[in-house]
Amino acid sequence: MARKNYSEQFRRQAVDLYESTPGATLKGIAADLGVERATLKRWVDQYGTGKHTTADGKTTSTGSGAHADPVPAESAEEKIARLEAENAALRAEKTKLSTEREILRQAAKYFGRGDALVTRFQFVADHSTTYEVKRLCGLVEIERSSYYAWLKAAPARHARAAADAQLADRIRSIHGEDNTVGAPRVTAELNDGAAAGQRVNHKRVARVMREHGIRGYQRKRRVKTTIPEPADRKVPDLLNRDFTADAPNLKYVGDITYLPLADGNNLYLATVIDCYSRRLAGWAVADHMRTELVTDALKAAQATRGNLAGAVFHSDHGSVYTSKDYARLCHELGVTQSMGAIGTSADNSLAESFNATLKREVLQDHNTWPDETTCHRQVFRWLVRYNTRRRHSWCNYQSPNTHETNYTATLPSAA
């Protein structure tokens, strides 16, 4: 920032620097000193000797100074008065610089708090009773008009902060019931049944969660569970990675995943998932991976739906899915089998994703369940809640059961 009040000593030194520097120009010296050329010219006219050193070392006349009236000799009293005035000016300059240094030292503490512009405004507000606002704004390089506009908007900011705090409390309540939910599902929960003027934007929910350190649980993926076995018969891939359906009970996917126990053993979960609603139509848990595990899951889906005739069931090439017993059950229930390519998990990614979500949300920071009983209880609770309460992005953040109910409600009633 350019200085605006220059002591007489500073002005005289500036003139001396110009006159004694070989080849110097008014413009060049003025730029070095941070003053205007016209200002330096005025000082030269006032204090100059009329002599200037050229680039070759010769002394020449500067023009106007050469014809200036000679400066009368100072008396002792005048010299003392001048020196005292200069001394007072230097003390004032020192005080000014010390004060500015102290202000900037205090301001530095604010600049590590986030948004630099906001913290500069806050710094000026916090110190406006001690120093002039004009001086503070100049030192932290903000416009006074911008500061006063920020100050005027303070009530609105406080109101927003209070509203955000209330929203954070509501989010914590939802998150306390299920700490796996992220901003999209929290938003859906907040807006469920809310009036039009009370609905909240998902971006605001994400911002408030981020500011208050609230986040859905995330865990890195691991896994591989399929035990492939060459099939005696060829089963085509009828889905081709299209995990959508026009209505419930048309297309299903399924898989087996292991549930690790603390003693080193495993339980195993087999699933039957509806592609329309992502509803878990059937499942079975056992301490083995024999064919009965997947047949029990399919029978559970039959009990849920009442009839599976005409449905397609898609799986990987695990040995239990390629077995004759499983093929026989599918034939009896009117289910058409479909299988992806061997060794390609993407061909059954819907079921893979379901398994990963289950373990991430139930196990969270743990690697195993402590025992079989706990595993059975926790998995059962999550599977039931998945269908009835857990909001699914595929279902427009409704639960799978609600999504199917809404589909049924749109069907024309029988005449």
mmCIF file of C-alpha atoms in Angstrom:
data_model
loop_
_atom_site.group_PDB
_atom_site.id
_atom_site.type_symbol
_atom_site.label_atom_id
_atom_site.label_comp_id
_atom_site.label_asym_id
_atom_site.label_seq_id
_atom_site.Cartn_x
_atom_site.Cartn_y
_atom_site.Cartn_z
ATOM 1 C CA MET A 1 0.000 0.000 0.000
ATOM 2 C CA ALA A 2 1.515 3.443 -1.003
ATOM 3 C CA ARG A 3 2.404 5.874 1.761
ATOM 4 C CA LYS A 4 0.327 9.056 1.786
ATOM 5 C CA ASN A 5 2.000 11.226 4.449
ATOM 6 C CA TYR A 6 5.690 11.836 3.812
ATOM 7 C CA SER A 7 7.994 13.499 6.300
ATOM 8 C CA GLU A 8 10.176 16.358 5.215
ATOM 9 C CA GLN A 9 13.218 14.169 5.740
ATOM 10 C CA PHE A 10 11.774 11.582 3.358
ATOM 11 C CA ARG A 11 11.108 14.274 0.732
ATOM 12 C CA ARG A 12 14.608 15.704 1.006
ATOM 13 C CA GLN A 13 16.180 12.253 0.785
ATOM 14 C CA ALA A 14 14.081 11.487 -2.311
ATOM 15 C CA VAL A 15 15.336 14.674 -3.990
ATOM 16 C CA ASP A 16 18.922 13.906 -3.016
ATOM 17 C CA LEU A 17 18.601 10.403 -4.433
ATOM 18 C CA TYR A 18 17.344 11.779 -7.742
ATOM 19 C CA GLU A 19 20.046 14.455 -8.027
ATOM 20 C CA SER A 20 22.892 12.146 -7.021
ATOM 21 C CA THR A 21 21.961 9.114 -9.142
ATOM 22 C CA PRO A 22 23.737 9.180 -12.526
ATOM 23 C CA GLY A 23 21.325 9.068 -15.419
ATOM 24 C CA ALA A 24 18.273 8.903 -13.138
ATOM 25 C CA THR A 25 14.908 10.146 -14.342
ATOM 26 C CA LEU A 26 12.063 11.535 -12.347
ATOM 27 C CA LYS A 27 9.837 8.696 -13.536
ATOM 28 C CA GLY A 28 12.345 5.985 -12.568
ATOM 29 C CA ILE A 29 13.106 7.350 -9.096
ATOM 30 C CA ALA A 30 9.411 7.985 -8.435
ATOM 31 C CA ALA A 31 8.622 4.362 -9.343
ATOM 32 C CA ASP A 32 11.357 3.111 -7.001
ATOM 33 C CA LEU A 33 9.993 5.197 -4.136
ATOM 34 C CA GLY A 34 6.351 4.354 -4.821
ATOM 35 C CA VAL A 35 5.305 7.977 -5.409
ATOM 36 C CA GLU A 36 3.839 9.829 -8.356
ATOM 37 C CA ARG A 37 6.226 11.493 -10.807
ATOM 38 C CA ALA A 38 4.488 14.822 -10.333
ATOM 39 C CA THR A 39 4.961 14.520 -6.582
ATOM 40 C CA LEU A 40 8.690 13.910 -6.930
ATOM 41 C CA LYS A 41 8.932 16.830 -9.404
ATOM 42 C CA ARG A 42 7.270 19.114 -6.872
ATOM 43 C CA TRP A 43 9.751 18.013 -4.196
ATOM 44 C CA VAL A 44 12.681 18.650 -6.564
ATOM 45 C CA ASP A 45 11.384 22.139 -7.240
ATOM 46 C CA GLN A 46 10.971 22.770 -3.511
ATOM 47 C CA TYR A 47 14.113 21.192 -2.083
ATOM 48 C CA GLY A 48 16.413 20.636 -5.025
ATOM 49 C CA THR A 49 19.792 22.282 -5.517
ATOM 50 C CA GLY A 50 19.231 22.622 -9.226
ATOM 51 C CA LYS A 51 22.027 20.125 -9.926
ATOM 52 C CA HIS A 52 21.648 16.624 -11.387
ATOM 53 C CA THR A 53 24.301 13.989 -12.152
ATOM 54 C CA THR A 54 24.187 12.624 -15.686
ATOM 55 C CA ALA A 55 25.097 9.121 -16.778
ATOM 56 C CA ASP A 56 28.677 10.180 -17.573
ATOM 57 C CA GLY A 57 29.143 11.642 -14.075
ATOM 58 C CA LYS A 58 28.785 15.300 -15.071
ATOM 59 C CA THR A 59 26.644 17.662 -13.034
ATOM 60 C CA THR A 60 23.970 19.592 -14.920
ATOM 61 C CA SER A 61 21.222 21.996 -14.080
ATOM 62 C CA THR A 62 17.743 20.545 -13.641
ATOM 63 C CA GLY A 63 16.027 23.574 -15.090
ATOM 64 C CA SER A 64 13.561 25.198 -12.765
ATOM 65 C CA GLY A 65 15.793 24.525 -9.787
ATOM 66 C CA ALA A 66 18.647 26.341 -11.506
ATOM 67 C CA HIS A 67 16.740 29.652 -11.456
ATOM 68 C CA ALA A 68 15.177 29.119 -8.059
ATOM 69 C CA ASP A 69 15.695 31.719 -5.440
ATOM 70 C CA PRO A 70 18.548 30.919 -3.112
ATOM 71 C CA VAL A 71 17.485 29.378 0.148
ATOM 72 C CA PRO A 72 18.193 31.724 3.006
ATOM 73 C CA ALA A 73 20.428 30.451 5.781
ATOM 74 C CA GLU A 74 18.578 29.027 8.805
ATOM 75 C CA SER A 75 18.956 30.638 12.185
ATOM 76 C CA ALA A 76 19.729 28.383 15.168
ATOM 77 C CA GLU A 77 16.130 28.685 16.394
ATOM 78 C CA GLU A 78 14.708 27.817 12.979
ATOM 79 C CA LYS A 79 17.006 24.807 12.645
ATOM 80 C CA ILE A 80 15.996 23.533 16.103
ATOM 81 C CA ALA A 81 12.320 24.003 15.262
ATOM 82 C CA ARG A 82 12.749 22.159 11.955
ATOM 83 C CA LEU A 83 14.606 19.282 13.568
ATOM 84 C CA GLU A 84 12.007 18.987 16.322
ATOM 85 C CA ALA A 85 9.244 18.908 13.707
ATOM 86 C CA GLU A 86 11.079 16.228 11.766
ATOM 87 C CA ASN A 87 11.662 14.265 14.984
ATOM 88 C CA ALA A 88 7.975 14.479 15.858
ATOM 89 C CA ALA A 89 7.069 13.313 12.357
ATOM 90 C CA LEU A 90 9.434 10.365 12.635
ATOM 91 C CA ARG A 91 7.978 9.401 16.022
ATOM 92 C CA ALA A 92 4.484 9.583 14.589
ATOM 93 C CA GLU A 93 5.571 7.446 11.643
ATOM 94 C CA LYS A 94 7.135 4.908 13.999
ATOM 95 C CA THR A 95 3.968 4.761 16.098
ATOM 96 C CA LYS A 96 1.872 4.350 12.955
ATOM 97 C CA LEU A 97 4.023 1.481 11.690
ATOM 98 C CA SER A 98 4.069 -0.217 15.091
ATOM 99 C CA THR A 99 0.291 -0.005 15.295
ATOM 100 C CA GLU A 100 -0.142 -1.422 11.799
ATOM 101 C CA ARG A 101 2.269 -4.247 12.566
ATOM 102 C CA GLU A 102 0.269 -5.135 15.689
ATOM 103 C CA ILE A 103 -2.998 -5.061 13.730
ATOM 104 C CA LEU A 104 -1.601 -7.376 11.063
ATOM 105 C CA ARG A 105 -0.185 -9.701 13.718
ATOM 106 C CA GLN A 106 -3.659 -10.056 15.211
ATOM 107 C CA ALA A 107 -5.212 -10.433 11.763
ATOM 108 C CA ALA A 108 -2.922 -13.371 10.954
ATOM 109 C CA LYS A 109 -4.711 -15.425 13.606
ATOM 110 C CA TYR A 110 -7.974 -15.049 11.668
ATOM 111 C CA PHE A 111 -6.689 -16.072 8.249
ATOM 112 C CA GLY A 112 -6.337 -19.754 9.162
ATOM 113 C CA ARG A 113 -10.039 -20.181 9.935
ATOM 114 C CA GLY A 114 -11.333 -21.006 6.475
ATOM 115 C CA ASP A 115 -12.753 -18.484 4.017
ATOM 116 C CA ALA A 116 -10.164 -15.665 3.975
ATOM 117 C CA LEU A 117 -12.655 -12.990 2.883
ATOM 118 C CA VAL A 118 -15.185 -13.855 5.584
ATOM 119 C CA THR A 119 -12.498 -13.965 8.253
ATOM 120 C CA ARG A 120 -11.195 -10.548 7.164
ATOM 121 C CA PHE A 121 -14.670 -9.117 7.555
ATOM 122 C CA GLN A 122 -14.925 -10.735 10.973
ATOM 123 C CA PHE A 123 -11.541 -9.349 11.975
ATOM 124 C CA VAL A 124 -12.603 -5.808 11.127
ATOM 125 C CA ALA A 125 -15.867 -6.271 13.042
ATOM 126 C CA ASP A 126 -14.062 -7.618 16.116
ATOM 127 C CA HIS A 127 -11.550 -4.721 16.214
ATOM 128 C CA SER A 128 -13.696 -1.816 15.003
ATOM 129 C CA THR A 129 -14.050 -0.424 18.537
ATOM 130 C CA THR A 130 -10.256 -0.245 18.922
ATOM 131 C CA TYR A 131 -9.160 1.007 15.487
ATOM 132 C CA GLU A 132 -10.789 2.964 12.674
ATOM 133 C CA VAL A 133 -12.746 0.821 10.215
ATOM 134 C CA LYS A 134 -11.116 2.664 7.325
ATOM 135 C CA ARG A 135 -7.656 1.818 8.614
ATOM 136 C CA LEU A 136 -8.554 -1.826 9.310
ATOM 137 C CA CYS A 137 -10.094 -2.334 5.862
ATOM 138 C CA GLY A 138 -7.037 -0.823 4.215
ATOM 139 C CA LEU A 139 -4.647 -3.079 6.093
ATOM 140 C CA VAL A 140 -6.522 -6.316 5.343
ATOM 141 C CA GLU A 141 -7.250 -5.156 1.776
ATOM 142 C CA ILE A 142 -11.041 -5.152 1.656
ATOM 143 C CA GLU A 143 -13.464 -2.470 0.512
ATOM 144 C CA ARG A 144 -15.321 -0.633 3.238
ATOM 145 C CA SER A 145 -18.541 -0.876 1.239
ATOM 146 C CA SER A 146 -18.155 -4.662 1.103
ATOM 147 C CA TYR A 147 -17.537 -4.800 4.834
ATOM 148 C CA TYR A 148 -20.638 -2.746 5.627
ATOM 149 C CA ALA A 149 -22.715 -4.916 3.267
ATOM 150 C CA TRP A 150 -21.441 -8.007 5.100
ATOM 151 C CA LEU A 151 -22.256 -6.378 8.432
ATOM 152 C CA LYS A 152 -25.776 -5.513 7.272
ATOM 153 C CA ALA A 153 -26.399 -9.153 6.287
ATOM 154 C CA ALA A 154 -25.392 -10.454 9.744
ATOM 155 C CA PRO A 155 -28.996 -11.026 11.007
ATOM 156 C CA ALA A 156 -29.798 -13.151 7.951
ATOM 157 C CA ARG A 157 -26.591 -15.166 8.441
ATOM 158 C CA HIS A 158 -27.403 -15.762 12.088
ATOM 159 C CA ALA A 159 -30.902 -16.911 11.145
ATOM 160 C CA ARG A 160 -29.473 -19.354 8.590
ATOM 161 C CA ALA A 161 -26.957 -20.633 11.118
ATOM 162 C CA ALA A 162 -29.738 -21.250 13.640
ATOM 163 C CA ALA A 163 -31.825 -23.042 11.002
ATOM 164 C CA ASP A 164 -28.807 -25.167 10.031
ATOM 165 C CA ALA A 165 -28.256 -26.085 13.679
ATOM 166 C CA GLN A 166 -31.876 -27.243 13.973
ATOM 167 C CA LEU A 167 -31.512 -29.221 10.747
ATOM 168 C CA ALA A 168 -28.309 -30.812 12.085
ATOM 169 C CA ASP A 169 -30.235 -31.981 15.168
ATOM 170 C CA ARG A 170 -32.862 -33.619 12.954
ATOM 171 C CA ILE A 171 -30.144 -35.241 10.850
ATOM 172 C CA ARG A 172 -28.423 -36.593 13.968
ATOM 173 C CA SER A 173 -31.707 -38.119 15.071
ATOM 174 C CA ILE A 174 -32.068 -39.959 11.742
ATOM 175 C CA HIS A 175 -28.403 -40.888 11.695
ATOM 176 C CA GLY A 176 -28.659 -42.185 15.258
ATOM 177 C CA GLU A 177 -31.217 -44.776 14.159
ATOM 178 C CA ASP A 178 -29.113 -45.871 11.192
ATOM 179 C CA ASN A 179 -25.551 -44.589 10.951
ATOM 180 C CA THR A 180 -25.120 -45.952 7.433
ATOM 181 C CA VAL A 181 -27.367 -43.350 5.796
ATOM 182 C CA GLY A 182 -25.761 -40.643 3.670
ATOM 183 C CA ALA A 183 -27.111 -37.306 2.439
ATOM 184 C CA PRO A 184 -29.492 -38.707 -0.253
ATOM 185 C CA ARG A 185 -31.294 -41.072 2.134
ATOM 186 C CA VAL A 186 -31.312 -38.505 4.933
ATOM 187 C CA THR A 187 -32.890 -36.001 2.542
ATOM 188 C CA ALA A 188 -35.566 -38.506 1.564
ATOM 189 C CA GLU A 189 -36.305 -39.201 5.226
ATOM 190 C CA LEU A 190 -36.578 -35.485 6.040
ATOM 191 C CA ASN A 191 -38.863 -34.790 3.084
ATOM 192 C CA ASP A 192 -41.116 -37.806 3.604
ATOM 193 C CA GLY A 193 -44.524 -36.319 4.348
ATOM 194 C CA ALA A 194 -43.175 -32.763 4.637
ATOM 195 C CA ALA A 195 -45.212 -29.852 3.302
ATOM 196 C CA ALA A 196 -43.963 -28.121 0.162
ATOM 197 C CA GLY A 197 -42.520 -25.186 2.096
ATOM 198 C CA GLN A 198 -40.749 -27.425 4.578
ATOM 199 C CA ARG A 199 -38.878 -29.642 2.139
ATOM 200 C CA VAL A 200 -35.099 -29.435 2.212
ATOM 201 C CA ASN A 201 -32.628 -29.533 -0.669
ATOM 202 C CA HIS A 202 -30.184 -32.444 -0.784
ATOM 203 C CA LYS A 203 -27.255 -30.057 -1.331
ATOM 204 C CA ARG A 204 -28.081 -28.251 1.896
ATOM 205 C CA VAL A 205 -28.337 -31.557 3.750
ATOM 206 C CA ALA A 206 -24.939 -32.615 2.387
ATOM 207 C CA ARG A 207 -23.407 -29.275 3.414
ATOM 208 C CA VAL A 208 -24.836 -29.409 6.950
ATOM 209 C CA MET A 209 -23.708 -33.014 7.366
ATOM 210 C CA ARG A 210 -20.241 -32.104 6.180
ATOM 211 C CA GLU A 211 -20.008 -29.053 8.463
ATOM 212 C CA HIS A 212 -21.166 -31.054 11.498
ATOM 213 C CA GLY A 213 -19.063 -34.133 10.771
ATOM 214 C CA ILE A 214 -22.043 -36.426 10.083
ATOM 215 C CA ARG A 215 -21.496 -39.048 7.400
ATOM 216 C CA GLY A 216 -22.821 -42.401 6.334
ATOM 217 C CA TYR A 217 -20.612 -45.361 7.062
ATOM 218 C CA GLN A 218 -18.177 -46.313 4.303
ATOM 219 C CA ARG A 219 -15.965 -49.351 4.126
ATOM 220 C CA LYS A 220 -13.485 -50.509 1.537
ATOM 221 C CA ARG A 221 -14.566 -53.473 -0.515
ATOM 222 C CA ARG A 222 -12.851 -56.816 -0.456
ATOM 223 C CA VAL A 223 -14.411 -60.159 -1.500
ATOM 224 C CA LYS A 224 -14.775 -63.095 -3.711
ATOM 225 C CA THR A 225 -17.035 -65.993 -2.872
ATOM 226 C CA THR A 226 -18.155 -67.898 -5.942
ATOM 227 C CA ILE A 227 -16.922 -71.484 -6.295
ATOM 228 C CA PRO A 228 -17.198 -72.142 -10.021
ATOM 229 C CA GLU A 229 -17.832 -75.544 -11.475
ATOM 230 C CA PRO A 230 -18.173 -76.443 -15.159
ATOM 231 C CA ALA A 231 -21.827 -77.033 -15.922
ATOM 232 C CA ASP A 232 -23.136 -80.147 -17.632
ATOM 233 C CA ARG A 233 -25.489 -77.965 -19.635
ATOM 234 C CA LYS A 234 -25.329 -74.534 -21.228
ATOM 235 C CA VAL A 235 -27.455 -71.813 -19.569
ATOM 236 C CA PRO A 236 -27.742 -68.557 -21.555
ATOM 237 C CA ASP A 237 -27.399 -65.074 -20.115
ATOM 238 C CA LEU A 238 -30.929 -63.699 -20.460
ATOM 239 C CA LEU A 239 -30.211 -60.402 -18.665
ATOM 240 C CA ASN A 240 -27.017 -59.184 -20.362
ATOM 241 C CA ARG A 241 -26.401 -56.895 -17.385
ATOM 242 C CA ASP A 242 -29.834 -55.303 -17.695
ATOM 243 C CA PHE A 243 -31.000 -55.444 -14.090
ATOM 244 C CA THR A 244 -34.320 -53.706 -14.697
ATOM 245 C CA ALA A 245 -37.857 -54.989 -14.977
ATOM 246 C CA ASP A 246 -41.196 -53.487 -15.944
ATOM 247 C CA ALA A 247 -43.024 -55.025 -12.997
ATOM 248 C CA PRO A 248 -42.389 -57.123 -9.870
ATOM 249 C CA ASN A 249 -41.942 -60.887 -10.053
ATOM 250 C CA LEU A 250 -40.467 -60.964 -13.557
ATOM 251 C CA LYS A 251 -36.695 -60.989 -13.123
ATOM 252 C CA TYR A 252 -34.599 -62.018 -10.129
ATOM 253 C CA VAL A 253 -30.909 -62.189 -9.338
ATOM 254 C CA GLY A 254 -29.223 -64.142 -6.575
ATOM 255 C CA ASP A 255 -25.873 -65.010 -5.098
ATOM 256 C CA ILE A 256 -24.154 -66.588 -2.084
ATOM 257 C CA THR A 257 -21.966 -64.593 0.283
ATOM 258 C CA TYR A 258 -20.105 -65.718 3.359
ATOM 259 C CA LEU A 259 -20.693 -64.239 6.826
ATOM 260 C CA PRO A 260 -17.382 -64.502 8.748
ATOM 261 C CA LEU A 261 -17.413 -65.500 12.436
ATOM 262 C CA ALA A 262 -14.809 -64.724 15.079
ATOM 263 C CA ASP A 263 -13.901 -68.393 15.544
ATOM 264 C CA GLY A 264 -12.761 -68.658 11.926
ATOM 265 C CA ASN A 265 -15.895 -70.392 10.642
ATOM 266 C CA ASN A 266 -18.515 -68.909 8.332
ATOM 267 C CA LEU A 267 -22.237 -68.780 7.830
ATOM 268 C CA TYR A 268 -23.550 -68.410 4.297
ATOM 269 C CA LEU A 269 -26.366 -66.274 2.928
ATOM 270 C CA ALA A 270 -28.213 -67.052 -0.319
ATOM 271 C CA THR A 271 -30.466 -64.344 -1.812
ATOM 272 C CA VAL A 272 -33.254 -63.914 -4.365
ATOM 273 C CA ILE A 273 -33.625 -60.212 -5.302
ATOM 274 C CA ASP A 274 -36.374 -58.720 -7.486
ATOM 275 C CA CYS A 275 -34.945 -56.545 -10.271
ATOM 276 C CA TYR A 276 -37.971 -54.231 -10.338
ATOM 277 C CA SER A 277 -37.967 -53.080 -6.727
ATOM 278 C CA ARG A 278 -34.686 -54.540 -5.383
ATOM 279 C CA ARG A 279 -36.868 -56.327 -2.848
ATOM 280 C CA LEU A 280 -35.327 -59.354 -1.167
ATOM 281 C CA ALA A 281 -38.043 -61.841 -2.055
ATOM 282 C CA GLY A 282 -36.314 -64.821 -0.457
ATOM 283 C CA TRP A 283 -33.206 -65.733 1.467
ATOM 284 C CA ALA A 284 -31.637 -68.522 3.483
ATOM 285 C CA VAL A 285 -28.781 -68.659 5.999
ATOM 286 C CA ALA A 286 -26.844 -71.856 6.801
ATOM 287 C CA ASP A 287 -23.447 -73.083 7.941
ATOM 288 C CA HIS A 288 -22.800 -74.795 4.594
ATOM 289 C CA MET A 289 -22.802 -74.083 0.860
ATOM 290 C CA ARG A 290 -24.662 -77.173 -0.307
ATOM 291 C CA THR A 291 -27.458 -77.005 -2.861
ATOM 292 C CA GLU A 292 -30.090 -76.902 -0.091
ATOM 293 C CA LEU A 293 -28.950 -73.359 0.718
ATOM 294 C CA VAL A 294 -29.985 -71.925 -2.654
ATOM 295 C CA THR A 295 -33.058 -74.130 -3.006
ATOM 296 C CA ASP A 296 -34.282 -72.922 0.410
ATOM 297 C CA ALA A 297 -33.826 -69.296 -0.718
ATOM 298 C CA LEU A 298 -35.796 -69.907 -3.924
ATOM 299 C CA LYS A 299 -38.559 -71.702 -2.010
ATOM 300 C CA ALA A 300 -38.747 -68.705 0.355
ATOM 301 C CA ALA A 301 -39.233 -66.432 -2.665
ATOM 302 C CA GLN A 302 -41.989 -68.759 -3.914
ATOM 303 C CA ALA A 303 -43.706 -68.424 -0.519
ATOM 304 C CA THR A 304 -43.399 -64.635 -0.635
ATOM 305 C CA ARG A 305 -44.743 -64.249 -4.158
ATOM 306 C CA GLY A 306 -47.178 -67.144 -4.163
ATOM 307 C CA ASN A 307 -46.130 -68.013 -7.702
ATOM 308 C CA LEU A 308 -42.843 -67.696 -9.610
ATOM 309 C CA ALA A 309 -44.079 -69.165 -12.875
ATOM 310 C CA GLY A 310 -42.634 -67.297 -15.843
ATOM 311 C CA ALA A 311 -39.935 -65.507 -13.829
ATOM 312 C CA VAL A 312 -36.240 -65.492 -14.745
ATOM 313 C CA PHE A 313 -33.630 -66.179 -12.077
ATOM 314 C CA HIS A 314 -30.088 -65.019 -12.860
ATOM 315 C CA SER A 315 -26.951 -66.173 -11.025
ATOM 316 C CA ASP A 316 -23.263 -66.845 -11.482
ATOM 317 C CA HIS A 317 -21.774 -70.258 -12.321
ATOM 318 C CA GLY A 318 -21.406 -71.404 -8.736
ATOM 319 C CA SER A 319 -21.612 -75.164 -8.379
ATOM 320 C CA VAL A 320 -24.899 -75.054 -6.453
ATOM 321 C CA TYR A 321 -26.598 -73.051 -9.217
ATOM 322 C CA THR A 322 -25.383 -75.430 -11.909
ATOM 323 C CA SER A 323 -26.485 -78.526 -9.986
ATOM 324 C CA LYS A 324 -29.222 -80.847 -11.273
ATOM 325 C CA ASP A 325 -31.218 -80.481 -8.041
ATOM 326 C CA TYR A 326 -31.425 -76.714 -8.459
ATOM 327 C CA ALA A 327 -32.337 -77.022 -12.124
ATOM 328 C CA ARG A 328 -35.078 -79.501 -11.170
ATOM 329 C CA LEU A 329 -36.549 -77.058 -8.583
ATOM 330 C CA CYS A 330 -36.531 -74.192 -11.102
ATOM 331 C CA HIS A 331 -38.396 -76.407 -13.576
ATOM 332 C CA GLU A 332 -40.968 -77.348 -10.948
ATOM 333 C CA LEU A 333 -41.584 -73.687 -10.043
ATOM 334 C CA GLY A 334 -41.714 -72.521 -13.671
ATOM 335 C CA VAL A 335 -38.526 -70.457 -13.273
ATOM 336 C CA THR A 336 -36.152 -69.978 -16.205
ATOM 337 C CA GLN A 337 -32.474 -69.988 -15.282
ATOM 338 C CA SER A 338 -30.007 -67.405 -16.566
ATOM 339 C CA MET A 339 -26.257 -67.223 -15.913
ATOM 340 C CA GLY A 340 -23.517 -64.713 -16.649
ATOM 341 C CA ALA A 341 -20.095 -65.506 -18.016
ATOM 342 C CA ILE A 342 -17.703 -67.533 -15.877
ATOM 343 C CA GLY A 343 -15.385 -65.370 -13.776
ATOM 344 C CA THR A 344 -17.155 -62.091 -14.548
ATOM 345 C CA SER A 345 -18.697 -60.517 -11.445
ATOM 346 C CA ALA A 346 -20.147 -57.615 -13.458
ATOM 347 C CA ASP A 347 -22.669 -60.013 -15.007
ATOM 348 C CA ASN A 348 -24.250 -60.346 -11.559
ATOM 349 C CA SER A 349 -23.338 -56.936 -10.127
ATOM 350 C CA LEU A 350 -26.759 -56.274 -8.573
ATOM 351 C CA ALA A 351 -26.432 -59.284 -6.253
ATOM 352 C CA GLU A 352 -22.747 -58.496 -5.591
ATOM 353 C CA SER A 353 -23.655 -54.934 -4.624
ATOM 354 C CA PHE A 354 -26.365 -56.164 -2.263
ATOM 355 C CA ASN A 355 -23.901 -58.433 -0.478
ATOM 356 C CA ALA A 356 -21.333 -55.653 -0.114
ATOM 357 C CA THR A 357 -23.950 -53.261 1.278
ATOM 358 C CA LEU A 358 -25.121 -55.814 3.842
ATOM 359 C CA LYS A 359 -21.635 -56.397 5.231
ATOM 360 C CA ARG A 360 -20.647 -52.743 5.151
ATOM 361 C CA GLU A 361 -23.719 -51.574 7.032
ATOM 362 C CA VAL A 362 -23.932 -54.416 9.555
ATOM 363 C CA LEU A 363 -20.271 -55.148 10.286
ATOM 364 C CA GLN A 364 -19.018 -51.573 9.824
ATOM 365 C CA ASP A 365 -15.630 -51.376 11.614
ATOM 366 C CA HIS A 366 -15.615 -55.065 12.546
ATOM 367 C CA ASN A 367 -14.290 -57.881 10.404
ATOM 368 C CA THR A 368 -16.368 -60.710 11.870
ATOM 369 C CA TRP A 369 -19.486 -61.464 13.869
ATOM 370 C CA PRO A 370 -18.718 -62.653 17.420
ATOM 371 C CA ASP A 371 -20.802 -65.831 17.150
ATOM 372 C CA GLU A 372 -23.511 -67.567 15.119
ATOM 373 C CA THR A 373 -26.414 -66.332 17.253
ATOM 374 C CA THR A 374 -25.398 -62.674 16.938
ATOM 375 C CA CYS A 375 -24.830 -63.102 13.223
ATOM 376 C CA HIS A 376 -28.268 -64.642 12.693
ATOM 377 C CA ARG A 377 -29.977 -61.879 14.673
ATOM 378 C CA GLN A 378 -28.179 -58.926 13.115
ATOM 379 C CA VAL A 379 -28.462 -60.207 9.551
ATOM 380 C CA PHE A 380 -32.148 -61.043 10.018
ATOM 381 C CA ARG A 381 -32.840 -57.558 11.389
ATOM 382 C CA TRP A 382 -31.029 -55.865 8.515
ATOM 383 C CA LEU A 383 -32.674 -58.012 5.820
ATOM 384 C CA VAL A 384 -36.167 -57.295 7.130
ATOM 385 C CA ARG A 385 -35.412 -53.597 7.568
ATOM 386 C CA TYR A 386 -33.930 -53.521 4.065
ATOM 387 C CA ASN A 387 -37.339 -54.429 2.628
ATOM 388 C CA THR A 388 -39.530 -52.386 4.965
ATOM 389 C CA ARG A 389 -37.562 -49.304 6.038
ATOM 390 C CA ARG A 390 -34.254 -48.790 4.231
ATOM 391 C CA ARG A 391 -34.585 -46.171 1.520
ATOM 392 C CA HIS A 392 -33.102 -47.293 -1.779
ATOM 393 C CA SER A 393 -31.829 -44.891 -4.420
ATOM 394 C CA TRP A 394 -33.220 -47.184 -7.148
ATOM 395 C CA CYS A 395 -36.702 -46.783 -5.644
ATOM 396 C CA ASN A 396 -36.538 -42.973 -5.579
ATOM 397 C CA TYR A 397 -35.458 -43.264 -1.953
ATOM 398 C CA GLN A 398 -38.446 -45.330 -0.922
ATOM 399 C CA SER A 399 -38.174 -48.771 0.637
ATOM 400 C CA PRO A 400 -38.525 -51.739 -1.777
ATOM 401 C CA ASN A 401 -41.878 -52.713 -0.215
ATOM 402 C CA THR A 402 -43.228 -49.167 -0.600
ATOM 403 C CA HIS A 403 -42.007 -49.047 -4.193
ATOM 404 C CA GLU A 404 -43.923 -52.228 -5.012
ATOM 405 C CA THR A 405 -47.021 -50.969 -3.177
ATOM 406 C CA ASN A 406 -46.972 -47.802 -5.276
ATOM 407 C CA TYR A 407 -46.702 -49.912 -8.432
ATOM 408 C CA THR A 408 -49.758 -51.940 -7.412
ATOM 409 C CA ALA A 409 -51.680 -48.744 -6.692
ATOM 410 C CA THR A 410 -51.155 -47.546 -10.271
ATOM 411 C CA LEU A 411 -52.651 -50.687 -11.816
ATOM 412 C CA PRO A 412 -56.210 -50.324 -13.177
ATOM 413 C CA SER A 413 -58.760 -51.951 -10.925
ATOM 414 C CA ALA A 414 -60.612 -55.021 -12.213
ATOM 415 C CA ALA A 415 -64.004 -54.312 -13.737
#
